[in-house]
Amino acid sequence: MTEPLSTAVSGITLFDTTLRDGAQQEGLRFSVEDKLRIAHLLDSLGLGLIEGGWPGSNPNDTAFFQRARTELELTGSRLVAFGSTRRPGARAADDPLVAALREAATPVVCLVAKSDSRHVEKALRTTLDENLEMVRDTVGHLVAEGREVMVDCEHFFDGYRHDPAYALEVVRAAAESGASIAVLCDTNGGMIPSFITDIVSDAAAVGLPLGIHCHNDTGCAVANSMAAMEAGAVQIQGTLNGYGERTGNADLVTVIGNLETKYDLRVLPEGRLAELAGVAHAVGEIANQLPQARQPYAGRSSFAHKAGLHASAIRIDPDLYQHIDPAVVGNDMRMLVSGMSGRANVLLKASELGFGELTRDQASEVVELVKEREVDGYSYEAADASFELLMRDHLGLPTSPFEVVFWQASSHQTGQGRASTTAVVSLYPTDAPDRLAGATTVEAVGNGPVHALDQALRGALIDHFPQVAGCRLTDYRVRILDDGHGTDATVRVLIDTEIDQHITTTVGVGTDIIEASWEALSDAYRHALVSGMKV
């Protein structure tokens, strides 16, 4: 790099392609309603450009742009329509896909153009000169129509390594016809940072502002984006949470965290960085994708500490084992408790949960209790809610506002060959004057025994504790603990419960999978009801 970093990377713009490139991820599908909701979230975060899709290529994207005209009110972001250069041998003004870009009525258009000579000749089956004319004609036509046009140079890095002169000619054609930026794409995701730096530096000599679009096939999408920026790129494209085909795109959550906290670059409006984790999780909910616990900056484990050595240092100064304050990006520090933990972990966890300062003896007793329970198969490092109940019980504090008289779940096959599951739960509030007389019994059906038990338990609780209506079970996981055993193995069940956008986890263990599930399930509701009590 030949100039100071602060000069080379000033004025960085973020371009989000979650709704277009991210939607190509296996198993991910956005409805038009989903896309409108996500666009609002991206706008609320303050991203500069939001690529909504490819109008004319499929009914869903066409409908999105039609509805966006009247339903999508962006406060700071600009909406982008994606499309391709005109077909070989045609005129841009007559091309139906170019017409769809005009009809989308977005202020910005991003055009994909071939920049690898092999793709031009083998995929497009046209000449290199005609491909350059396709770029000039389409860009010039849309610029004349009043659009800002960005050219997405597909397979640029592979094309440059094969035929650098031609790859640069595509960038030059974009510049000459009025494009505002050329986005250099690592379409196959095969680059590493040193390759990126050298090639971007060479492309910058053309004089057109450059963007970077990286896929993550080498695991380097974010690193490659940072390298391109340091080499002079002024726009970074990516997707929220790294969604995308194959191994995904550059994760804009990580890109934003790096730019704001490592390079000290303001790429979001004032105050928006603290919303980063929340928006990432909200988009994941709409996309129906499980949160990535180890996602940098926003993941639940990003600031989680397990080793006793770390905990001892964090008690003195949290910054000793954290690269930033988690609150800066809207996340929290978490202490994990397991058989590997020492007293420091338990002391910090107790403080985090609101138990105050334990004595050294109390902390040591809890450590030993956790180790004993782990021998039986329990794991508390991923089950904070169960650990809180364990702490409450050990300290003689209330652990449940209800007692269960009995529960039962049964499944049978109907005459039509379908399985039917029924569950019954009977319980009473612990403060009821006549407990058994005040018991509530509810029978429910469900999609399997765990769902039926959840429905019955929720139904029995809701009259006594209306707040359980706000609880939502979001994940259910089973792990076999005995290697080599079959259906008689001991299992561990983990259940995630969401309350006011906060997820807690409970654990159950047993040789009976339904019994282990019941333990985790009932503890989830116990924790939801007692976690707000003063300790």
Coordinates of C-alpha atoms in Angstrom, one line a residue, residues 4-535:
P4 CA -1.7 6.2 4.4
L5 CA -4.5 3.9 5.4
S6 CA -6.7 6.7 6.5
T7 CA -6.5 8.2 3.0
A8 CA -6.8 5.0 1.0
V9 CA -10.0 3.8 2.8
S10 CA -12.0 7.1 3.3
G11 CA -15.5 7.2 2.0
I12 CA -16.4 3.5 2.1
T13 CA -19.9 2.6 1.0
L14 CA -21.6 -0.7 2.0
F15 CA -23.7 -2.5 -0.6
D16 CA -26.0 -5.2 0.7
T17 CA -27.0 -8.0 -1.6
T18 CA -28.8 -10.2 0.9
L19 CA -32.1 -10.1 -1.0
R20 CA -30.4 -11.1 -4.3
D21 CA -27.1 -13.0 -3.9
G22 CA -27.9 -14.1 -0.4
A23 CA -31.2 -15.6 -1.5
Q24 CA -29.2 -18.1 -3.7
Q25 CA -28.2 -20.0 -0.5
E26 CA -29.3 -23.6 -0.5
G27 CA -32.6 -23.9 1.5
L28 CA -33.2 -20.2 1.8
R29 CA -36.2 -18.6 0.1
F30 CA -37.6 -15.1 0.7
S31 CA -41.2 -14.2 0.0
V32 CA -42.0 -10.7 -1.3
E33 CA -43.2 -9.9 2.2
D34 CA -39.9 -11.2 3.7
K35 CA -37.9 -9.0 1.3
L36 CA -39.8 -5.9 2.2
R37 CA -39.3 -6.6 5.9
I38 CA -35.6 -7.2 5.5
A39 CA -35.1 -4.1 3.4
H40 CA -36.7 -2.0 6.2
L41 CA -34.2 -3.6 8.7
L42 CA -31.2 -3.0 6.5
D43 CA -32.3 0.6 6.0
S44 CA -32.7 1.0 9.8
L45 CA -29.1 -0.2 10.2
G46 CA -28.0 2.5 7.8
L47 CA -26.6 0.5 4.9
G48 CA -25.9 2.7 1.8
L49 CA -27.2 0.5 -0.9
I50 CA -29.7 -2.4 -0.8
E51 CA -29.9 -4.7 -3.8
G52 CA -33.5 -5.9 -4.0
G53 CA -33.2 -8.6 -6.7
W54 CA -33.3 -9.1 -10.5
P55 CA -36.5 -7.7 -12.0
G56 CA -37.7 -9.7 -15.0
S57 CA -35.8 -12.8 -14.1
N58 CA -38.5 -14.3 -11.8
P59 CA -42.0 -13.3 -10.7
N60 CA -41.0 -12.9 -7.0
D61 CA -38.3 -10.2 -7.7
T62 CA -40.6 -8.4 -10.2
A63 CA -43.4 -8.3 -7.6
F64 CA -40.9 -7.0 -5.0
F65 CA -39.9 -4.0 -7.1
Q66 CA -43.6 -3.3 -8.0
R67 CA -44.6 -3.2 -4.3
A68 CA -41.4 -1.4 -3.3
R69 CA -42.5 1.7 -5.3
T70 CA -45.4 2.3 -2.9
E71 CA -44.7 0.2 0.2
L72 CA -40.9 0.6 0.8
E73 CA -40.0 4.0 2.3
L74 CA -36.3 4.1 2.8
T75 CA -34.9 6.7 5.2
G76 CA -31.3 6.7 4.1
S77 CA -30.5 3.6 1.9
R78 CA -30.9 3.6 -1.9
L79 CA -32.6 0.6 -3.6
V80 CA -30.7 -1.1 -6.4
A81 CA -32.0 -3.3 -9.2
F82 CA -29.7 -6.0 -10.5
G83 CA -29.6 -7.1 -14.1
S84 CA -27.3 -8.0 -17.0
T85 CA -25.9 -6.3 -20.0
R86 CA -27.9 -6.8 -23.2
R87 CA -27.8 -9.9 -25.2
P88 CA -25.2 -10.3 -28.0
G89 CA -26.3 -8.9 -31.3
A90 CA -29.2 -6.9 -29.8
R91 CA -29.8 -3.3 -28.7
A92 CA -30.0 -2.3 -25.1
A93 CA -33.1 -0.2 -25.8
D94 CA -34.9 -3.3 -27.2
D95 CA -33.8 -5.9 -24.6
P96 CA -36.7 -7.1 -22.4
L97 CA -34.5 -7.6 -19.3
V98 CA -33.1 -4.1 -19.7
A99 CA -36.7 -2.9 -20.0
A100 CA -37.4 -4.6 -16.7
L101 CA -34.6 -2.6 -15.1
R102 CA -36.1 0.6 -16.4
E103 CA -39.5 -0.4 -15.1
A104 CA -38.2 -1.2 -11.6
A105 CA -37.7 2.6 -11.3
T106 CA -34.8 2.3 -8.8
P107 CA -32.3 5.1 -8.6
V108 CA -29.4 2.7 -9.0
V109 CA -28.8 -0.3 -11.3
C110 CA -26.1 -2.9 -10.9
L111 CA -25.2 -4.6 -14.2
V112 CA -23.4 -7.9 -14.3
A113 CA -20.9 -8.1 -17.2
K114 CA -18.4 -10.8 -18.2
S115 CA -14.8 -9.9 -17.5
D116 CA -13.2 -13.3 -18.1
S117 CA -12.4 -13.8 -21.7
R118 CA -13.0 -17.6 -21.4
H119 CA -16.6 -16.9 -20.1
V120 CA -17.2 -14.5 -23.0
E121 CA -16.3 -17.0 -25.6
K122 CA -17.5 -20.2 -24.0
A123 CA -20.6 -19.1 -21.9
L124 CA -21.8 -16.1 -23.9
R125 CA -20.6 -17.6 -27.2
T126 CA -19.7 -14.2 -28.6
T127 CA -16.6 -12.2 -29.4
L128 CA -14.5 -10.2 -27.0
D129 CA -15.2 -7.0 -28.8
E130 CA -19.0 -7.6 -28.8
N131 CA -18.9 -8.2 -25.0
L132 CA -17.2 -4.8 -24.6
E133 CA -19.9 -3.2 -26.8
M134 CA -22.6 -4.9 -24.7
V135 CA -21.2 -3.1 -21.7
R136 CA -20.9 0.3 -23.4
D137 CA -24.4 0.1 -25.0
T138 CA -26.2 -1.1 -21.8
V139 CA -24.5 1.3 -19.4
G140 CA -24.9 4.2 -21.8
H141 CA -28.6 3.5 -22.4
L142 CA -29.4 3.3 -18.6
V143 CA -27.3 6.4 -17.8
A144 CA -29.2 8.3 -20.5
E145 CA -32.4 7.1 -18.7
G146 CA -31.3 8.8 -15.6
R147 CA -30.0 5.8 -13.6
E148 CA -26.8 5.6 -11.7
V149 CA -25.1 2.4 -13.1
M150 CA -22.6 0.2 -11.4
V151 CA -20.9 -2.6 -13.4
D152 CA -20.5 -5.9 -11.6
C153 CA -17.4 -7.4 -13.3
E154 CA -18.2 -11.1 -13.0
H155 CA -15.2 -13.6 -12.5
F156 CA -12.9 -10.5 -12.6
F157 CA -10.1 -12.0 -10.5
D158 CA -10.0 -15.3 -12.3
G159 CA -10.3 -13.5 -15.6
Y160 CA -7.4 -11.1 -14.7
R161 CA -5.1 -14.0 -13.8
H162 CA -5.9 -15.6 -17.2
D163 CA -6.0 -12.5 -19.4
P164 CA -5.3 -9.2 -17.4
A165 CA -5.5 -7.0 -20.4
Y166 CA -9.0 -8.0 -21.3
A167 CA -10.3 -7.9 -17.7
L168 CA -9.0 -4.3 -17.5
E169 CA -10.7 -3.5 -20.8
V170 CA -14.0 -4.3 -19.3
V171 CA -13.4 -1.9 -16.5
R172 CA -12.3 0.7 -19.0
A173 CA -15.5 0.2 -21.1
A174 CA -17.6 0.7 -18.0
A175 CA -15.8 3.9 -17.2
E176 CA -16.0 5.3 -20.8
S177 CA -19.8 4.7 -20.9
G178 CA -20.6 6.5 -17.7
A179 CA -20.6 3.8 -14.9
S180 CA -20.1 5.2 -11.4
I181 CA -18.2 2.2 -10.2
A182 CA -16.8 -1.1 -11.3
V183 CA -17.3 -3.9 -8.8
L184 CA -14.6 -6.5 -9.0
C185 CA -16.0 -10.0 -8.3
D186 CA -14.4 -13.0 -6.9
T187 CA -17.3 -15.0 -8.2
N188 CA -15.8 -18.5 -7.7
G189 CA -14.5 -17.4 -4.2
G190 CA -11.0 -18.8 -4.9
M191 CA -8.9 -15.8 -4.0
I192 CA -6.7 -15.1 -1.0
P193 CA -5.8 -11.6 0.3
S194 CA -2.5 -11.2 -1.4
F195 CA -4.0 -12.0 -4.8
I196 CA -6.7 -9.4 -4.2
T197 CA -4.4 -6.7 -3.2
D198 CA -2.2 -6.9 -6.2
I199 CA -5.1 -7.1 -8.7
V200 CA -7.1 -4.3 -7.2
S201 CA -4.1 -2.1 -7.2
D202 CA -3.6 -2.7 -10.9
A203 CA -7.3 -2.1 -11.7
A204 CA -7.3 1.2 -9.8
A205 CA -5.0 2.6 -12.4
V206 CA -7.9 2.7 -14.9
G207 CA -9.3 5.6 -12.8
L208 CA -12.8 4.4 -12.2
P209 CA -13.8 3.9 -8.5
L210 CA -13.8 0.3 -7.5
G211 CA -15.9 -2.0 -5.4
I212 CA -15.3 -5.5 -4.2
H213 CA -17.6 -8.5 -4.1
C214 CA -16.2 -11.7 -2.5
H215 CA -17.5 -15.2 -2.0
N216 CA -16.2 -17.3 0.8
D217 CA -15.1 -20.5 -0.8
T218 CA -11.6 -20.2 0.7
G219 CA -12.9 -18.8 4.0
C220 CA -11.4 -15.5 3.1
A221 CA -14.3 -13.4 1.9
V222 CA -14.1 -10.8 4.7
A223 CA -10.3 -10.8 4.7
N224 CA -10.3 -10.4 0.9
S225 CA -12.8 -7.5 1.2
M226 CA -10.5 -5.8 3.8
A227 CA -7.5 -6.3 1.5
A228 CA -9.4 -4.8 -1.5
M229 CA -10.3 -1.8 0.6
E230 CA -6.8 -1.2 1.7
A231 CA -5.8 -1.4 -2.0
G232 CA -8.2 1.3 -2.9
A233 CA -11.8 -0.2 -3.2
V234 CA -14.4 2.3 -2.0
Q235 CA -17.4 0.0 -2.0
I236 CA -17.8 -3.3 -0.2
Q237 CA -20.5 -5.7 -1.2
G238 CA -21.7 -8.6 1.0
T239 CA -24.7 -10.1 2.7
L240 CA -25.9 -9.9 6.2
N241 CA -24.8 -13.1 8.2
G242 CA -22.8 -14.1 5.1
Y243 CA -25.8 -15.8 3.3
G244 CA -25.2 -16.9 -0.3
E245 CA -24.7 -19.8 -2.5
R246 CA -22.1 -22.5 -1.8
T247 CA -20.1 -21.2 1.3
G248 CA -21.7 -17.8 1.2
N249 CA -20.7 -14.2 0.6
A250 CA -18.6 -11.8 2.7
D251 CA -20.5 -11.3 6.0
L252 CA -21.4 -7.6 6.2
V253 CA -21.8 -8.0 10.0
T254 CA -18.1 -8.8 10.3
V255 CA -17.2 -6.2 7.7
I256 CA -19.0 -3.5 9.6
G257 CA -17.5 -4.5 12.9
N258 CA -14.0 -4.5 11.4
L259 CA -14.4 -1.1 9.6
E260 CA -15.9 0.7 12.6
T261 CA -13.8 -0.8 15.5
K262 CA -10.5 -1.7 13.8
Y263 CA -10.1 0.9 11.1
D264 CA -12.1 3.6 13.0
L265 CA -14.2 4.3 9.9
R266 CA -17.8 5.5 10.2
V267 CA -19.8 3.4 7.7
L268 CA -23.1 3.5 9.6
P269 CA -24.9 6.6 10.9
E270 CA -24.2 7.8 14.4
G271 CA -25.5 5.3 17.0
R272 CA -26.4 2.5 14.6
L273 CA -23.4 0.2 15.4
A274 CA -25.1 -0.8 18.7
E275 CA -28.0 -2.2 16.6
L276 CA -25.7 -4.5 14.6
A277 CA -26.3 -7.8 16.5
G278 CA -30.0 -7.1 16.8
V279 CA -30.5 -6.6 13.1
A280 CA -28.4 -9.6 12.3
H281 CA -30.6 -11.8 14.5
A282 CA -33.8 -10.2 13.2
V283 CA -32.9 -10.9 9.6
G284 CA -32.0 -14.5 10.6
E285 CA -35.4 -15.0 12.1
I286 CA -37.1 -13.8 8.9
A287 CA -34.8 -16.0 6.8
N288 CA -35.6 -18.9 9.1
Q289 CA -31.9 -19.6 9.6
L290 CA -30.4 -20.7 12.9
P291 CA -28.2 -18.0 14.5
Q292 CA -24.5 -18.6 14.0
A293 CA -23.2 -18.8 17.6
R294 CA -19.6 -18.2 16.6
Q295 CA -20.4 -15.3 14.1
P296 CA -17.9 -12.5 14.8
Y297 CA -19.3 -9.5 16.6
A298 CA -23.0 -10.7 16.7
G299 CA -22.8 -14.4 17.6
R300 CA -24.0 -15.6 21.0
S301 CA -20.5 -17.1 21.6
S302 CA -18.5 -14.1 20.3
F303 CA -17.9 -12.8 23.8
A304 CA -18.4 -16.1 25.8
H305 CA -15.6 -17.2 28.2
K306 CA -15.1 -20.7 29.5
A307 CA -11.5 -21.1 30.6
G308 CA -10.8 -20.3 34.3
L309 CA -7.7 -18.4 33.4
H310 CA -9.8 -16.0 31.3
A311 CA -12.4 -15.6 34.0
S312 CA -9.8 -14.7 36.6
A313 CA -8.4 -12.0 34.4
I314 CA -11.9 -10.7 33.3
R315 CA -12.8 -10.2 37.0
I316 CA -10.0 -7.7 37.1
D317 CA -10.5 -6.1 33.7
P318 CA -12.9 -7.4 31.0
D319 CA -10.8 -5.8 28.3
L320 CA -7.9 -8.2 29.1
Y321 CA -9.7 -11.0 27.1
Q322 CA -12.0 -9.1 24.8
H323 CA -11.0 -7.3 21.7
I324 CA -13.9 -4.8 22.1
D325 CA -16.7 -4.0 24.5
P326 CA -19.5 -6.3 23.4
A327 CA -22.1 -3.5 23.9
V328 CA -20.5 -1.5 21.1
V329 CA -22.1 -3.9 18.6
G330 CA -25.2 -4.7 20.6
N331 CA -23.9 -7.9 22.1
D332 CA -23.2 -9.1 25.7
M333 CA -20.4 -10.9 27.5
R334 CA -21.3 -14.3 28.7
M335 CA -19.5 -16.5 31.3
L336 CA -19.7 -20.3 30.6
V337 CA -19.7 -22.7 33.4
S338 CA -18.5 -26.3 33.0
G339 CA -16.3 -28.9 34.5
M340 CA -13.4 -27.0 33.2
S341 CA -14.4 -23.9 35.1
G342 CA -12.9 -22.6 38.2
R343 CA -14.3 -20.4 41.0
A344 CA -13.7 -17.3 38.9
N345 CA -16.2 -18.4 36.3
V346 CA -18.8 -19.2 38.9
L347 CA -18.3 -15.9 40.7
L348 CA -18.6 -13.9 37.5
K349 CA -21.6 -16.0 36.3
A350 CA -23.3 -15.4 39.7
S351 CA -22.8 -11.7 39.3
E352 CA -24.0 -11.8 35.7
L353 CA -27.2 -13.5 36.8
G354 CA -27.8 -11.1 39.7
F355 CA -26.9 -13.4 42.6
G356 CA -24.4 -10.9 44.0
E357 CA -21.0 -11.8 45.4
L358 CA -20.7 -15.5 46.4
T359 CA -18.2 -16.6 49.0
R360 CA -15.2 -18.6 47.8
D361 CA -16.7 -21.7 49.6
Q362 CA -20.0 -21.3 47.8
A363 CA -18.3 -20.9 44.5
S364 CA -16.2 -24.0 45.1
E365 CA -19.4 -26.0 46.0
V366 CA -21.1 -25.0 42.8
V367 CA -18.0 -26.0 40.8
E368 CA -18.0 -29.4 42.3
L369 CA -21.8 -29.7 41.8
V370 CA -21.4 -28.9 38.1
K371 CA -18.6 -31.5 37.7
E372 CA -20.8 -34.1 39.4
R373 CA -23.7 -33.3 37.1
E374 CA -21.5 -33.4 34.0
V375 CA -20.6 -37.0 34.9
D376 CA -24.3 -37.8 34.5
G377 CA -24.4 -36.1 31.1
Y378 CA -25.5 -32.6 31.9
S379 CA -23.8 -29.6 30.2
Y380 CA -24.2 -26.1 31.5
E381 CA -21.9 -24.1 29.2
A382 CA -24.7 -24.0 26.6
A383 CA -27.6 -24.0 29.1
D384 CA -27.5 -20.8 31.1
A385 CA -31.1 -21.1 32.2
S386 CA -30.6 -24.6 33.7
F387 CA -27.5 -23.3 35.5
E388 CA -29.4 -20.4 37.0
L389 CA -32.0 -22.9 38.3
L390 CA -29.2 -25.1 39.7
M391 CA -27.7 -22.0 41.5
R392 CA -31.1 -21.1 42.9
D393 CA -31.6 -24.6 44.3
H394 CA -28.1 -24.7 45.8
L395 CA -28.6 -21.3 47.4
G396 CA -32.0 -22.1 48.8
L397 CA -33.9 -19.7 46.5
P398 CA -37.2 -20.4 44.7
T399 CA -36.8 -22.5 41.6
S400 CA -40.4 -22.9 40.5
P401 CA -43.8 -21.1 41.0
F402 CA -45.6 -24.3 40.0
E403 CA -45.5 -28.0 40.9
V404 CA -46.4 -30.8 38.5
V405 CA -48.8 -33.5 39.7
F406 CA -48.3 -35.7 36.7
W407 CA -47.5 -35.6 33.0
Q408 CA -48.1 -38.1 30.3
A409 CA -47.5 -38.4 26.5
S410 CA -48.7 -41.1 24.2
S411 CA -48.6 -41.8 20.5
H412 CA -50.6 -44.2 18.4
Q413 CA -51.3 -44.9 14.8
T414 CA -54.7 -44.0 13.5
G415 CA -56.8 -46.1 11.0
Q416 CA -55.6 -43.9 8.2
G417 CA -51.9 -44.8 8.9
R418 CA -51.1 -41.5 10.6
A419 CA -49.5 -41.0 14.0
S420 CA -51.5 -39.1 16.6
T421 CA -49.9 -37.8 19.8
T422 CA -51.7 -36.7 23.0
A423 CA -50.2 -35.3 26.2
V424 CA -51.8 -34.5 29.6
V425 CA -50.3 -32.2 32.2
S426 CA -51.6 -31.5 35.7
L427 CA -50.1 -28.9 37.9
Y428 CA -50.8 -26.3 40.6
P429 CA -49.3 -23.0 41.6
T430 CA -47.0 -23.4 44.7
D431 CA -48.8 -20.6 46.4
A432 CA -52.3 -22.1 46.0
P433 CA -54.1 -22.4 49.3
D434 CA -55.4 -25.9 48.5
R435 CA -52.8 -27.3 46.1
L436 CA -54.4 -30.5 44.8
A437 CA -57.9 -28.9 44.7
G438 CA -56.5 -26.0 42.7
A439 CA -54.7 -28.2 40.2
T440 CA -55.2 -27.5 36.5
T441 CA -55.3 -30.4 34.1
V442 CA -55.0 -29.9 30.3
E443 CA -54.9 -32.4 27.5
A444 CA -53.4 -31.4 24.1
V445 CA -52.5 -32.9 20.8
G446 CA -49.3 -32.1 18.9
N447 CA -46.9 -33.0 16.2
G448 CA -45.1 -35.5 18.2
P449 CA -44.8 -36.0 22.0
V450 CA -42.6 -32.9 22.8
H451 CA -44.9 -30.6 20.9
A452 CA -47.9 -32.1 22.6
L453 CA -46.3 -31.8 26.0
D454 CA -45.4 -28.2 25.3
Q455 CA -49.0 -27.4 24.3
A456 CA -50.4 -29.1 27.4
L457 CA -47.9 -27.5 29.8
R458 CA -48.5 -24.0 28.3
G459 CA -52.2 -24.6 28.5
A460 CA -52.1 -25.6 32.2
L461 CA -49.9 -22.6 33.1
I462 CA -51.4 -19.8 31.1
D463 CA -54.4 -19.1 33.4
H464 CA -52.1 -18.8 36.4
F465 CA -49.2 -17.2 34.7
P466 CA -50.3 -15.2 31.6
Q467 CA -46.8 -14.1 30.8
V468 CA -46.0 -17.6 29.4
A469 CA -47.9 -16.5 26.3
G470 CA -44.7 -14.5 25.4
C471 CA -42.5 -17.6 25.6
R472 CA -41.6 -19.3 22.3
L473 CA -39.6 -22.5 21.9
T474 CA -37.2 -21.9 19.0
D475 CA -35.0 -24.9 18.9
Y476 CA -34.8 -28.5 20.1
R477 CA -31.6 -30.6 19.9
V478 CA -30.9 -34.2 21.0
R479 CA -27.4 -35.8 21.4
I480 CA -26.6 -39.4 22.1
L481 CA -24.0 -39.6 24.9
D482 CA -23.1 -43.3 25.0
D483 CA -20.9 -44.2 22.0
G484 CA -21.8 -47.6 20.6
H485 CA -25.2 -47.7 22.2
G486 CA -28.4 -47.7 20.1
T487 CA -31.9 -46.9 21.3
D488 CA -31.0 -47.6 25.0
A489 CA -28.4 -44.8 25.0
T490 CA -28.4 -41.9 27.4
V491 CA -29.4 -38.7 25.7
R492 CA -29.0 -35.0 26.3
V493 CA -31.8 -32.6 25.2
L494 CA -31.3 -28.9 24.8
I495 CA -34.2 -26.5 24.3
D496 CA -34.0 -22.9 23.3
T497 CA -36.7 -20.5 24.4
E498 CA -37.2 -16.9 23.2
I499 CA -38.7 -14.3 25.5
D500 CA -38.7 -10.7 24.4
Q501 CA -36.1 -11.4 21.7
H502 CA -33.8 -13.0 24.4
I503 CA -32.9 -16.7 24.0
T504 CA -32.3 -18.9 27.0
T505 CA -31.3 -22.6 27.0
T506 CA -32.3 -25.5 29.3
V507 CA -30.9 -29.0 29.4
G508 CA -32.4 -32.4 30.3
V509 CA -30.7 -35.8 30.5
G510 CA -32.0 -39.4 30.7
T511 CA -32.2 -42.8 29.0
D512 CA -35.8 -41.9 28.1
I513 CA -35.8 -39.2 25.4
I514 CA -39.3 -38.0 26.4
E515 CA -38.3 -37.8 30.0
A516 CA -35.2 -35.8 29.2
S517 CA -37.2 -33.6 26.9
W518 CA -39.8 -33.0 29.6
E519 CA -37.0 -31.9 32.0
A520 CA -35.6 -29.4 29.6
L521 CA -39.1 -28.2 28.6
S522 CA -40.5 -27.7 32.1
D523 CA -37.3 -26.0 33.2
A524 CA -37.7 -23.6 30.3
Y525 CA -41.0 -22.4 31.7
R526 CA -39.7 -22.5 35.3
H527 CA -36.8 -20.3 34.3
A528 CA -39.0 -17.9 32.4
L529 CA -41.2 -17.4 35.5
V530 CA -38.5 -17.2 38.2
S531 CA -35.7 -15.3 36.3
G532 CA -37.4 -12.0 37.0
M533 CA -37.7 -12.7 40.8
K534 CA -35.3 -10.7 43.0
V535 CA -32.5 -12.8 44.3

